[in-house]
CSV table of C-alpha atoms in Angstrom, one decimal:
chain,number,residue,atom,x,y,z
A,1,GLU,CA,46.2,89.4,-50.3
A,2,PRO,CA,42.8,89.3,-48.4
A,3,ASP,CA,42.9,89.4,-44.6
A,4,VAL,CA,44.7,86.4,-43.0
A,5,VAL,CA,42.2,83.8,-41.7
A,6,ARG,CA,42.6,80.5,-39.9
A,7,SER,CA,43.7,77.6,-42.1
A,8,THR,CA,42.2,77.8,-45.5
A,9,ILE,CA,40.9,74.4,-46.5
A,10,ALA,CA,38.9,74.7,-49.9
A,11,ILE,CA,38.2,77.4,-52.4
A,12,SER,CA,35.5,77.8,-55.1
A,13,PHE,CA,34.7,80.5,-57.7
A,14,SER,CA,31.4,81.8,-58.8
A,15,ASN,CA,30.5,81.1,-62.4
A,16,ASP,CA,31.2,84.7,-63.5
A,17,GLY,CA,34.5,84.9,-61.6
A,18,THR,CA,33.5,87.9,-59.5
A,19,ARG,CA,33.4,86.0,-56.2
A,20,PHE,CA,35.2,83.3,-54.5
A,21,ALA,CA,34.4,81.4,-51.3
A,22,SER,CA,36.9,79.7,-48.9
A,23,THR,CA,36.5,77.4,-46.0
A,24,HIS,CA,38.4,77.7,-42.8
A,25,GLY,CA,39.5,76.1,-39.5
A,26,ASP,CA,37.3,78.5,-37.5
A,27,HIS,CA,34.2,76.7,-38.9
A,28,THR,CA,33.3,79.6,-41.3
A,29,VAL,CA,32.8,79.9,-45.0
A,30,LYS,CA,34.1,83.3,-46.2
A,31,VAL,CA,33.0,85.0,-49.4
A,32,PHE,CA,35.4,87.5,-51.2
A,33,SER,CA,35.0,89.8,-54.1
A,34,CYS,CA,37.4,89.3,-57.1
A,35,PRO,CA,39.7,90.8,-58.1
A,36,ARG,CA,39.7,93.2,-55.1
A,37,GLY,CA,39.8,90.5,-52.5
A,38,LYS,CA,37.4,92.3,-50.2
A,39,GLN,CA,35.4,90.1,-47.8
A,40,ILE,CA,31.7,90.2,-48.5
A,41,ILE,CA,30.4,88.0,-45.8
A,42,SER,CA,31.4,85.3,-43.3
A,43,LEU,CA,28.9,82.5,-43.2
A,44,GLU,CA,28.6,80.9,-39.8
A,45,GLY,CA,26.6,77.8,-38.7
A,46,HIS,CA,28.7,74.7,-39.2
A,47,PRO,CA,29.5,72.8,-36.0
A,48,ARG,CA,33.0,71.8,-37.2
A,49,THR,CA,35.4,72.8,-40.0
A,50,PRO,CA,33.8,72.9,-43.4
A,51,TRP,CA,35.8,70.6,-45.7
A,52,ALA,CA,34.2,71.3,-49.0
A,53,VAL,CA,32.6,74.3,-50.7
A,54,GLN,CA,31.0,74.8,-54.2
A,55,PHE,CA,29.3,77.7,-55.9
A,56,HIS,CA,26.0,77.1,-57.7
A,57,PRO,CA,26.8,76.6,-61.4
A,58,HIS,CA,24.6,79.6,-62.5
A,59,ASP,CA,23.8,81.7,-59.5
A,60,ARG,CA,26.6,83.6,-57.7
A,61,ASP,CA,24.4,84.3,-54.8
A,62,ILE,CA,24.1,80.6,-53.8
A,63,LEU,CA,26.8,78.2,-52.6
A,64,ALA,CA,27.0,74.9,-50.7
A,65,SER,CA,29.4,73.7,-48.0
A,66,GLY,CA,29.9,70.4,-46.2
A,67,CYS,CA,31.7,69.9,-42.9
A,68,LEU,CA,33.4,67.4,-40.6
A,69,GLY,CA,30.3,67.7,-38.4
A,70,ASN,CA,28.3,65.4,-40.8
A,71,GLU,CA,26.4,68.5,-42.2
A,72,CYS,CA,25.8,70.1,-45.5
A,73,ILE,CA,24.3,73.6,-46.0
A,74,VAL,CA,23.2,75.6,-49.0
A,75,TRP,CA,23.5,79.3,-48.4
A,76,ARG,CA,22.2,82.5,-49.8
A,77,ILE,CA,25.1,84.9,-49.8
A,78,SER,CA,23.1,88.2,-50.0
A,79,THR,CA,21.3,87.5,-46.8
A,80,GLY,CA,23.6,85.0,-45.1
A,81,GLU,CA,20.6,82.7,-44.6
A,82,CYS,CA,20.5,78.9,-44.8
A,83,ILE,CA,18.4,77.9,-47.8
A,84,SER,CA,18.6,74.2,-47.0
A,85,ARG,CA,20.5,72.0,-44.4
A,86,THR,CA,20.9,68.2,-44.0
A,87,ASN,CA,22.7,66.2,-41.4
A,88,PHE,CA,24.3,62.9,-42.3
A,89,SER,CA,24.8,61.8,-38.7
A,90,MET,CA,21.2,60.4,-38.7
A,91,SER,CA,21.6,58.7,-42.1
A,92,VAL,CA,23.3,55.4,-43.0
A,93,ALA,CA,26.6,57.2,-43.4
A,94,ARG,CA,27.0,58.7,-39.9
A,95,ALA,CA,30.2,60.3,-41.1
A,96,SER,CA,31.8,63.6,-42.0
A,97,VAL,CA,31.0,65.2,-45.4
A,98,SER,CA,34.2,64.8,-47.4
A,99,CYS,CA,33.1,66.2,-50.8
A,100,ILE,CA,30.2,67.9,-52.6
A,101,SER,CA,29.4,68.6,-56.2
A,102,PHE,CA,26.6,70.6,-57.9
A,103,HIS,CA,24.8,69.0,-60.8
A,104,PRO,CA,25.1,71.3,-63.8
A,105,ASP,CA,21.5,72.2,-63.5
A,106,GLY,CA,22.1,73.5,-60.0
A,107,ASN,CA,19.1,71.8,-58.5
A,108,LYS,CA,20.9,68.9,-56.7
A,109,LEU,CA,24.1,68.0,-55.1
A,110,ALA,CA,26.3,64.8,-55.0
A,111,VAL,CA,27.7,64.3,-51.5
A,112,THR,CA,30.2,61.8,-50.2
A,113,SER,CA,29.9,60.9,-46.5
A,114,GLY,CA,31.6,57.9,-45.1
A,115,ARG,CA,31.3,55.0,-47.4
A,116,CYS,CA,28.2,56.4,-49.1
A,117,LEU,CA,27.5,58.5,-52.1
A,118,PHE,CA,24.2,60.6,-51.9
A,119,ILE,CA,22.1,62.6,-54.3
A,120,TRP,CA,20.6,65.5,-52.4
A,121,ASN,CA,17.7,67.3,-54.1
A,122,TYR,CA,17.9,70.3,-51.8
A,123,CYS,CA,15.2,72.1,-53.9
A,124,GLY,CA,12.6,69.5,-53.4
A,125,ASN,CA,9.0,70.5,-52.7
A,126,SER,CA,8.5,68.2,-49.9
A,127,GLU,CA,10.6,66.9,-46.9
A,128,GLU,CA,10.6,63.4,-48.6
A,129,GLU,CA,11.9,64.9,-51.8
A,130,ARG,CA,14.6,66.8,-50.0
A,131,LYS,CA,15.9,63.8,-48.1
A,132,PRO,CA,19.3,62.6,-49.4
A,133,LYS,CA,19.2,59.3,-51.4
A,134,VAL,CA,22.0,56.8,-51.3
A,135,ILE,CA,23.1,55.8,-54.8
A,136,TYR,CA,26.3,53.9,-53.9
A,137,ARG,CA,27.7,52.2,-50.9
A,138,GLY,CA,31.4,51.4,-51.0
A,139,ARG,CA,33.6,49.0,-49.2
A,140,ASN,CA,35.9,51.8,-48.2
A,141,LEU,CA,35.7,55.5,-47.4
A,142,LEU,CA,34.7,57.8,-50.3
A,143,HIS,CA,36.9,61.0,-50.6
A,144,MET,CA,35.7,62.7,-53.7
A,145,VAL,CA,32.8,63.0,-56.1
A,146,ALA,CA,32.4,65.2,-59.2
A,147,PHE,CA,29.7,65.7,-61.8
A,148,HIS,CA,30.9,65.7,-65.4
A,149,PRO,CA,30.0,69.0,-67.2
A,150,SER,CA,27.4,67.0,-69.2
A,151,GLY,CA,25.5,66.2,-66.0
A,152,ASN,CA,24.9,62.5,-66.9
A,153,ILE,CA,28.3,61.2,-65.7
A,154,ILE,CA,29.6,61.1,-62.2
A,155,MET,CA,33.2,60.3,-60.9
A,156,LYS,CA,33.7,59.0,-57.4
A,157,GLY,CA,36.9,58.4,-55.5
A,158,GLU,CA,37.1,55.5,-53.1
A,159,ARG,CA,40.1,55.0,-50.9
A,160,ASN,CA,42.2,52.0,-51.8
A,161,PRO,CA,42.7,49.5,-48.9
A,162,PRO,CA,46.3,48.7,-47.6
A,163,SER,CA,46.3,45.4,-49.5
A,164,VAL,CA,46.4,47.3,-52.8
A,165,TYR,CA,49.9,48.4,-52.1
A,166,SER,CA,51.4,44.9,-51.8
A,167,ASN,CA,53.4,44.0,-54.8
A,168,GLU,CA,55.7,41.0,-55.1
A,169,THR,CA,58.0,42.9,-57.5
A,170,SER,CA,58.0,46.0,-55.3
A,171,PRO,CA,58.1,45.1,-51.5
A,172,THR,CA,58.7,48.6,-50.5
A,173,GLU,CA,56.3,51.4,-51.7
A,174,PRO,CA,56.9,55.1,-51.6
A,175,GLN,CA,55.3,57.2,-48.9
A,176,PHE,CA,52.7,58.7,-51.2
A,177,THR,CA,51.1,55.3,-52.0
A,178,ASN,CA,49.7,55.3,-48.4
A,179,PHE,CA,46.9,57.4,-49.8
A,180,THR,CA,45.5,56.7,-53.2
A,181,LEU,CA,41.9,56.6,-54.5
A,182,ARG,CA,40.2,54.3,-57.0
A,183,LEU,CA,38.4,56.5,-59.4
A,184,THR,CA,35.4,55.3,-61.3
A,185,LEU,CA,33.3,57.0,-63.9
A,186,CYS,CA,29.7,56.0,-64.2
A,187,HIS,CA,26.6,57.2,-66.1
A,188,LEU,CA,23.9,58.6,-64.0
A,189,SER,CA,20.2,58.2,-65.1
A,190,PHE,CA,17.6,60.9,-65.0
A,191,SER,CA,16.0,59.0,-62.0
A,192,GLY,CA,19.3,59.0,-60.1
A,193,THR,CA,20.4,55.4,-60.7
A,194,LEU,CA,24.1,54.9,-61.0
A,195,GLY,CA,25.2,52.7,-63.9
A,196,ASP,CA,28.1,50.3,-64.1
A,197,PRO,CA,31.6,51.8,-64.4
A,198,PHE,CA,32.8,52.5,-67.9
A,199,LEU,CA,36.2,53.8,-67.0
A,200,VAL,CA,38.2,52.9,-63.9
A,201,ILE,CA,41.5,54.6,-62.8
A,202,PRO,CA,42.9,52.1,-60.2
A,203,ARG,CA,45.2,54.6,-58.4
A,204,ALA,CA,45.3,58.3,-58.2
A,205,VAL,CA,47.2,60.2,-55.5
A,206,SER,CA,44.5,62.5,-54.1
A,207,TYR,CA,43.2,63.5,-50.7
A,208,ASN,CA,39.9,64.8,-52.0
A,209,ASP,CA,38.3,66.3,-55.2
A,210,ALA,CA,41.1,69.0,-55.4
A,211,GLY,CA,43.5,66.4,-56.8
A,212,VAL,CA,41.2,65.3,-59.6
A,213,HIS,CA,39.5,67.5,-62.2
A,214,PHE,CA,37.3,67.4,-65.3
A,215,SER,CA,38.2,69.9,-67.9
A,216,PRO,CA,35.4,72.5,-68.4
A,217,ASP,CA,34.8,71.3,-72.0
A,218,GLY,CA,34.3,67.8,-70.6
A,219,ARG,CA,36.8,66.1,-72.9
A,220,LEU,CA,39.6,65.5,-70.4
A,221,ALA,CA,40.3,64.5,-66.9
A,222,ALA,CA,43.5,65.2,-64.9
A,223,ALA,CA,45.0,63.2,-62.0
A,224,CYS,CA,48.3,62.0,-60.6
A,225,VAL,CA,48.6,58.4,-61.5
A,226,PRO,CA,51.2,55.7,-62.0
A,227,ARG,CA,53.3,56.0,-65.2
A,228,SER,CA,52.9,52.3,-65.6
A,229,SER,CA,50.4,49.6,-64.4
A,230,LEU,CA,53.4,47.4,-63.6
A,231,ASP,CA,55.3,50.0,-61.4
A,232,TYR,CA,53.6,51.9,-58.6
A,233,ARG,CA,56.7,53.7,-57.6
A,234,SER,CA,56.8,56.2,-60.4
A,235,TYR,CA,53.9,58.8,-60.9
A,236,HIS,CA,53.0,61.6,-63.2
A,237,ILE,CA,50.2,64.2,-63.7
A,238,ALA,CA,48.3,62.7,-66.6
A,239,VAL,CA,45.7,64.4,-68.8
A,240,MET,CA,43.4,61.6,-70.0
A,241,LEU,CA,40.9,61.6,-72.8
A,242,LEU,CA,37.2,61.0,-72.0
A,243,GLU,CA,35.9,61.0,-75.5
A,244,PRO,CA,37.2,58.4,-78.0
A,245,THR,CA,38.4,60.2,-81.1
A,246,GLY,CA,40.3,58.9,-84.1
A,247,ALA,CA,43.1,56.6,-83.1
A,248,TYR,CA,42.7,57.4,-79.4
A,249,SER,CA,40.5,55.4,-77.0
A,250,MET,CA,38.8,56.6,-73.8
A,251,GLY,CA,41.4,56.8,-71.0
A,252,THR,CA,44.3,57.5,-73.3
A,253,CYS,CA,47.0,59.7,-71.7
A,254,LEU,CA,47.4,62.7,-74.1
A,255,TRP,CA,49.8,64.7,-72.0
A,256,SER,CA,51.8,64.1,-68.8
A,257,ALA,CA,54.3,65.7,-66.5
A,258,PRO,CA,56.5,63.5,-64.5
A,259,LEU,CA,56.9,64.1,-60.7
A,260,ASP,CA,59.6,63.0,-58.4
A,261,GLU,CA,58.6,61.4,-55.0
A,262,GLY,CA,58.9,64.7,-53.1
A,263,HIS,CA,56.5,66.5,-55.4
A,264,VAL,CA,54.0,63.5,-55.5
A,265,ILE,CA,53.9,63.5,-51.7
A,266,SER,CA,53.2,67.2,-51.6
A,267,LEU,CA,50.7,67.5,-54.5
A,268,THR,CA,47.4,68.8,-53.2
A,269,ASN,CA,45.8,70.4,-56.3
A,270,VAL,CA,45.3,69.7,-60.0
A,271,ARG,CA,43.1,72.2,-61.9
A,272,PHE,CA,42.3,73.1,-65.5
A,273,SER,CA,41.9,76.6,-66.7
A,274,GLN,CA,38.6,77.8,-68.1
A,275,THR,CA,39.7,77.2,-71.6
A,276,SER,CA,41.1,73.7,-70.8
A,277,HIS,CA,44.5,74.8,-72.4
A,278,HIS,CA,46.3,75.1,-69.2
A,279,LEU,CA,46.8,73.1,-66.0
A,280,LEU,CA,48.0,74.1,-62.5
A,281,ALA,CA,49.5,71.9,-59.8
A,282,GLY,CA,49.7,73.1,-56.2
A,283,PHE,CA,52.0,71.7,-53.6
A,284,SER,CA,52.2,71.6,-49.8
A,285,PHE,CA,55.8,71.0,-48.6
A,286,ARG,CA,56.3,69.6,-45.2
A,287,PRO,CA,59.6,69.6,-43.3
A,288,SER,CA,60.3,65.9,-44.0
A,289,ASN,CA,59.8,66.3,-47.7
A,290,PRO,CA,63.0,65.4,-49.7
A,291,VAL,CA,62.5,68.5,-51.8
A,292,LEU,CA,63.0,70.7,-48.8
A,293,ARG,CA,65.8,68.7,-47.0
A,294,TRP,CA,68.7,70.1,-48.9
A,295,ASN,CA,67.3,73.7,-48.7
A,296,ALA,CA,66.5,73.4,-45.0
A,297,GLU,CA,70.0,72.1,-44.2
A,298,HIS,CA,71.7,74.9,-46.2
A,299,LEU,CA,69.4,77.4,-44.7
A,300,GLU,CA,70.4,76.5,-41.2
A,301,GLU,CA,74.1,76.6,-42.1
A,302,ASP,CA,73.7,80.0,-43.8
A,303,GLU,CA,71.8,81.5,-40.8
A,304,ASN,CA,74.5,80.2,-38.4
A,305,ARG,CA,77.2,81.7,-40.5
A,306,PHE,CA,75.6,85.0,-41.8
A,307,GLY,CA,72.6,85.6,-39.5
A,308,ASN,CA,69.1,86.0,-40.7
A,309,ASP,CA,69.8,88.8,-43.3
A,310,GLN,CA,70.6,86.3,-46.1
A,311,SER,CA,67.9,85.8,-48.8
A,312,ARG,CA,66.1,82.6,-48.2
A,313,PRO,CA,65.9,79.8,-50.7
A,314,GLN,CA,62.6,79.3,-52.4
A,315,VAL,CA,60.5,76.4,-53.6
A,316,LYS,CA,57.8,76.3,-56.4
A,317,VAL,CA,54.4,75.8,-54.7
A,318,VAL,CA,52.3,76.4,-57.8
A,319,SER,CA,53.2,75.3,-61.3
A,320,VAL,CA,51.4,76.2,-64.5
A,321,PHE,CA,51.6,74.0,-67.5
A,322,CYS,CA,50.6,74.7,-71.1
A,323,LEU,CA,48.9,71.6,-72.5
A,324,ASP,CA,50.0,72.4,-76.0
A,325,GLU,CA,53.6,71.9,-74.8
A,326,GLN,CA,54.6,68.5,-73.4
A,327,SER,CA,55.6,68.6,-69.7
A,328,SER,CA,57.0,72.2,-69.8
A,329,VAL,CA,56.3,74.5,-66.8
A,330,MET,CA,55.4,77.9,-68.2
A,331,ARG,CA,55.1,79.8,-65.0
A,332,SER,CA,55.7,79.1,-61.2
A,333,LEU,CA,54.7,80.7,-58.0
A,334,THR,CA,57.3,80.3,-55.2
A,335,ALA,CA,57.5,80.5,-51.4
A,336,ASP,CA,60.3,80.9,-49.0
A,337,VAL,CA,61.8,77.8,-47.3
A,338,ILE,CA,61.7,78.2,-43.5
A,339,MET,CA,62.9,75.8,-40.8
A,340,ASP,CA,59.5,74.1,-40.4
A,341,GLY,CA,58.8,73.7,-44.2
A,342,ALA,CA,57.7,76.1,-46.9
A,343,GLU,CA,56.3,79.5,-45.9
A,344,ASP,CA,53.1,78.7,-48.0
A,345,GLU,CA,51.8,75.1,-47.8
A,346,ILE,CA,49.1,75.0,-50.5
A,347,ASN,CA,45.8,73.5,-49.5
A,348,ALA,CA,43.8,74.8,-52.5
A,349,ALA,CA,44.7,76.6,-55.7
A,350,LEU,CA,42.5,77.7,-58.6
A,351,PHE,CA,42.7,79.7,-61.8
A,352,ILE,CA,40.6,82.9,-61.7
A,353,PRO,CA,37.9,82.2,-64.3
A,354,GLY,CA,38.7,84.0,-67.5
A,355,SER,CA,40.5,83.7,-70.8
A,356,GLY,CA,43.3,81.0,-70.6
A,357,SER,CA,45.6,81.5,-67.5
A,358,SER,CA,46.1,85.2,-68.0
A,359,CYS,CA,43.6,86.3,-65.3
A,360,GLY,CA,45.7,84.9,-62.5
A,361,ILE,CA,45.6,82.5,-59.6
A,362,VAL,CA,44.1,82.3,-56.1
A,363,TYR,CA,45.5,79.9,-53.5
A,364,GLY,CA,44.9,79.3,-49.8
A,365,THR,CA,47.5,77.9,-47.3
A,366,GLN,CA,47.6,75.8,-44.3
A,367,LYS,CA,48.4,78.9,-42.2
A,368,GLY,CA,45.3,80.6,-43.4
A,369,ARG,CA,46.7,82.9,-46.1
A,370,LEU,CA,44.7,83.7,-49.2
A,371,ARG,CA,46.9,85.0,-52.0
A,372,MET,CA,45.7,86.4,-55.3
A,373,TYR,CA,48.1,86.8,-58.3
A,374,LEU,CA,46.5,88.9,-61.0
A,375,ARG,CA,49.5,89.2,-63.3
A,376,ASN,CA,49.5,87.9,-66.8
A,377,LEU,CA,50.7,84.2,-66.6
A,378,GLU,CA,50.9,83.7,-70.4
């Protein structure tokens, strides 16, 4: 476990798996070695908390971060210097940077800020070339963007308005439907023009890009979506096909894991392993979560009866699924249940890049912990 820091928000791994970066509530981006967990550098310069971080797809010495202070920075880790910087407070967005994504060629970034999606050619030769270009303006706030591994497809997540939740057959909606994104996949031309959507996922429970993921091989996408288009009260983690094949059309759900309301509310992360054969789900359980209510009530009773020496109940905060086996949880990481929730509330969780899921997992928590599990998870 690396040194405790203040509120871990996001995590990203370098392409070779030897480094990972994390963003924190003290406005820093910290870079650690893997698997030792030794801090390499703390990058300082954001005016507010950096909400997003991404390593360059080919160069472990370069990473980008975007913050709530409307700013995006590309850093060189070896020197700690800022390679390029842009501020969206002076643009049409005038809003926090909610998400960033490197194009697979590494020369440009997709950035969501407010209701706008930008392409930022940070490597441009002139100031004009380096100026972020708006390629989409939404009706509502954009919370995620991701380049497909091919580079010619982009996925954006736009927050659904409250009217989406109204349903004559379901007058009362679960708590988690207060935050869903409308995901659209579009082709992106070489000139940076966004095409019409070719796949739309009307609802996905996700607060940012951590809740939606392309598989590294580009064939699949994972998200938490309704189990039926006619019932928005029941959700599952779904792995959907992006390439039509045989009898299966694009968007077909190939694998799913049903979640109860307590787990849907607390879901913060969905991530494929490097081989695309495994999937992890990370959860942040708050005191009001129904999953914790029973445990918390009995914990208080036991402490009153037996003192604090009793072993605490635990809750699964990370679950690892094998996509070759329908819905089965192959491994789990747990945390103690305490009076104000779970000891570890997961903000970000990732497989350590390597073969399958055997290399382990890194996760960051609301309290600032960074934990590394290097044991074999097979």
